[in-house]
Amino acid sequence: MPLTKPTSAENRLLAALPRKDSQRFLAGCEPVELAFAEVLAEPGARIRHVYFPTESFISLVTPTTDRCASLEVGLVGDEGMLGISLILGVDLSPLHAVVQGGGSALRMDVATFRRELGLSAALQRELKRYLYVMMGQFAQTAACTRFHVVEERLARWLLMTHDRAHADAFHVTHEFLAYMLGVRRVGVTKAATSLQKRKLIRYSRGDVTVLDRSGLEAASCGCYAADNATYARIMG
């Protein structure tokens, strides 16, 4: 999902709808500002709202039996939505959803969303395709975590964040990276230092700047390109 900075804030899923469907759907949305570290969903909790980020992005984290451990399995930016399980008729959140990048989003309550699904075959098709993409991202992340070293995984994560932040600079701490990647803080420090020595990024006190995008892509494992290929093939 490599993105260039949009000329105006919009959600790509909604922008792909026919004009009539899009206008009706947007009329039922409420613009909101999401704050960094804001929790939008908890595993097993009932979904009250769906979110379509425009300038914000959301981290999806899987729970584990160890309360001190977790792993990020997906990111949702302006290419997607939070609450996709509703397309299956399930109104319980399977994952912990936390705002990783603050900014604007469109929010809709579940009752209105279900009504819109019934009114728009185009919306159903678009969201079913997106659900397939998310399933692929989850599977790719599982393989990536098992088979690839921390430096490659960090490069992939930074690229995914770079795409959704629409900016070369963003803020993320070592602690948060360790939490997202499911590794110890020392592992993140070593990987980030290596990427910085190669002049791919600049990292200081949680402020990350991507200096060499193509170099970072080369440093990443193939999972980043695989995710992009799936999105392009399914979403068009």
XYZ file of C-alpha atoms in Angstrom:
236
model
C 0.000 0.000 0.000
C 2.666 2.558 -0.917
C 1.018 5.943 -0.771
C 1.828 9.450 -1.860
C 0.568 12.375 0.175
C -3.061 12.973 -0.780
C -4.225 16.323 -2.087
C -7.108 16.171 0.414
C -7.854 14.012 3.403
C -10.044 11.089 2.388
C -10.480 7.416 3.010
C -9.629 5.285 -0.016
C -12.311 2.680 0.648
C -15.043 5.312 0.637
C -13.504 7.208 -2.270
C -13.762 4.033 -4.394
C -17.562 3.872 -4.003
C -19.934 5.176 -6.690
C -20.693 8.843 -6.086
C -24.284 8.259 -4.959
C -23.274 5.571 -2.445
C -20.338 7.608 -1.202
C -22.397 10.738 -0.619
C -25.078 8.865 1.302
C -22.490 7.032 3.409
C -20.541 10.196 4.234
C -23.752 11.910 5.329
C -24.022 9.320 8.104
C -20.423 9.777 9.286
C -19.133 11.981 12.068
C -15.687 13.600 11.692
C -13.508 12.910 14.742
C -9.943 13.559 15.853
C -8.148 10.485 17.161
C -5.435 10.987 19.772
C -2.173 9.045 19.969
C -2.472 5.976 22.241
C -6.290 6.237 22.334
C -7.837 2.771 22.664
C -10.682 2.219 20.194
C -11.425 -1.474 20.769
C -10.652 -4.279 23.197
C -10.701 -8.035 22.462
C -14.142 -9.474 23.079
C -15.778 -6.070 23.589
C -18.829 -5.082 21.590
C -18.149 -2.813 18.631
C -19.980 0.498 19.013
C -18.507 2.434 16.098
C -16.595 1.823 12.890
C -13.722 4.119 11.940
C -12.451 5.162 8.531
C -9.107 6.954 9.059
C -8.291 9.867 6.791
C -5.119 11.249 8.373
C -4.776 8.981 11.416
C -3.722 5.331 11.618
C -4.541 2.527 14.010
C -2.496 -0.415 15.280
C -4.169 -3.821 15.611
C -2.670 -5.916 18.405
C -3.426 -9.540 19.188
C -3.868 -10.577 22.814
C -1.834 -13.375 24.363
C -2.175 -15.460 27.508
C 0.847 -13.578 28.883
C -0.488 -10.202 29.977
C 2.928 -8.623 29.512
C 3.283 -9.774 25.901
C 1.523 -8.754 22.701
C 2.133 -8.493 18.985
C 0.971 -6.084 16.343
C -0.658 -7.960 13.468
C -1.932 -5.108 11.322
C -2.168 -1.395 10.633
C -5.199 0.544 9.456
C -4.773 3.881 7.721
C -6.649 5.722 5.009
C -6.619 2.534 2.921
C -8.963 0.736 5.301
C -11.347 0.694 8.233
C -11.640 -0.477 11.828
C -14.592 -2.779 12.543
C -14.416 -4.981 9.450
C -15.695 -8.040 11.378
C -19.183 -6.516 11.096
C -19.212 -7.553 7.429
C -19.353 -11.140 8.774
C -22.201 -10.360 11.137
C -19.889 -10.381 14.194
C -20.096 -7.308 16.432
C -17.313 -8.284 18.839
C -13.788 -6.981 18.402
C -11.183 -9.756 17.951
C -8.230 -7.422 18.576
C -6.931 -4.553 20.662
C -7.027 -1.388 18.536
C -4.928 1.605 19.574
C -4.240 4.852 17.739
C -0.647 4.895 16.593
C -0.823 8.116 14.597
C -3.191 10.832 15.759
C -5.339 12.720 13.303
C -8.693 12.856 11.596
C -11.070 9.976 10.894
C -14.700 9.372 10.003
C -16.816 7.542 12.559
C -20.189 5.833 12.164
C -22.309 4.001 14.718
C -22.927 0.304 14.117
C -26.663 0.583 13.467
C -26.124 3.155 10.712
C -23.276 1.115 9.259
C -25.442 -2.001 9.044
C -28.161 -0.010 7.334
C -25.674 1.305 4.784
C -24.438 -2.226 4.109
C -27.984 -3.249 3.270
C -28.424 -0.291 0.926
C -25.175 -0.528 -1.024
C -24.008 -3.624 -2.900
C -20.908 -1.633 -3.916
C -20.009 -1.037 -0.265
C -20.411 -4.740 0.489
C -18.108 -5.694 -2.411
C -15.454 -3.160 -1.412
C -15.411 -4.209 2.234
C -15.365 -7.924 1.449
C -12.281 -7.320 -0.681
C -10.707 -5.322 2.112
C -11.455 -8.133 4.571
C -9.547 -10.504 2.270
C -6.616 -8.066 2.237
C -6.615 -7.891 6.041
C -6.611 -11.689 6.321
C -3.563 -11.724 4.061
C -1.839 -9.071 6.180
C -2.442 -11.082 9.353
C -1.036 -14.236 7.750
C 1.962 -12.353 6.334
C 2.723 -10.896 9.758
C 2.631 -14.353 11.349
C 5.154 -15.663 8.812
C 7.282 -12.530 9.137
C 7.452 -12.836 12.928
C 8.475 -16.492 12.711
C 11.073 -16.365 9.938
C 12.580 -12.870 9.688
C 15.096 -11.056 11.853
C 14.175 -7.981 13.890
C 15.985 -5.515 11.588
C 13.999 -6.670 8.548
C 10.755 -6.589 10.507
C 11.513 -3.106 11.823
C 12.197 -1.871 8.288
C 8.870 -3.332 7.168
C 7.050 -1.712 10.084
C 8.646 1.687 9.393
C 7.618 1.475 5.730
C 4.033 0.605 6.653
C 3.954 3.517 9.086
C 5.563 5.851 6.549
C 2.829 4.983 4.050
C 0.039 5.808 6.461
C 1.626 8.856 8.096
C 2.021 10.575 4.697
C 5.142 12.199 6.124
C 8.847 11.407 6.328
C 8.922 12.107 10.076
C 6.824 10.548 12.823
C 7.141 9.795 16.529
C 7.508 6.340 18.067
C 9.481 5.239 21.125
C 11.676 2.181 21.588
C 9.197 0.900 24.152
C 6.301 1.195 21.724
C 8.288 -0.476 18.937
C 9.207 -3.355 21.223
C 5.560 -3.707 22.184
C 4.431 -3.695 18.547
C 7.100 -6.122 17.317
C 6.870 -8.439 20.320
C 10.588 -8.242 21.124
C 12.748 -6.862 23.924
C 13.677 -3.181 23.866
C 17.359 -4.031 23.381
C 16.501 -5.815 20.130
C 14.737 -2.735 18.790
C 17.653 -0.510 19.823
C 20.131 -2.728 17.958
C 17.992 -2.869 14.807
C 17.256 0.876 14.786
C 20.948 1.680 15.329
C 21.869 -0.504 12.358
C 19.344 1.214 10.078
C 20.596 4.599 11.253
C 24.248 3.702 10.618
C 23.254 2.778 7.056
C 21.722 6.275 6.767
C 18.277 4.870 6.025
C 16.636 6.603 8.980
C 17.399 9.199 11.611
C 16.197 8.270 15.083
C 16.450 10.381 18.224
C 14.303 10.365 21.361
C 11.426 8.688 19.592
C 11.486 10.922 16.521
C 11.963 8.896 13.331
C 12.798 10.426 9.952
C 12.949 8.278 6.837
C 16.053 9.398 4.921
C 16.271 6.746 2.203
C 12.948 5.173 1.273
C 14.344 2.863 -1.417
C 17.147 1.753 0.887
C 14.637 0.976 3.621
C 12.626 -1.120 1.165
C 15.794 -3.063 0.310
C 16.478 -3.602 4.027
C 12.961 -4.914 4.627
C 11.950 -8.532 4.190
C 9.763 -9.481 1.244
C 6.628 -9.265 3.376
C 6.234 -5.539 2.731
C 6.188 -6.001 -1.041
C 3.875 -9.007 -0.675
C 1.354 -6.924 1.292
C 1.445 -4.208 -1.356
C 0.984 -6.701 -4.165
C -2.057 -8.222 -2.460
C -3.662 -4.822 -1.927
C -3.059 -3.762 -5.536
C -4.371 -7.038 -6.941
C -7.541 -7.172 -4.847
C -8.438 -3.523 -4.377
C -7.286 -2.284 -7.774
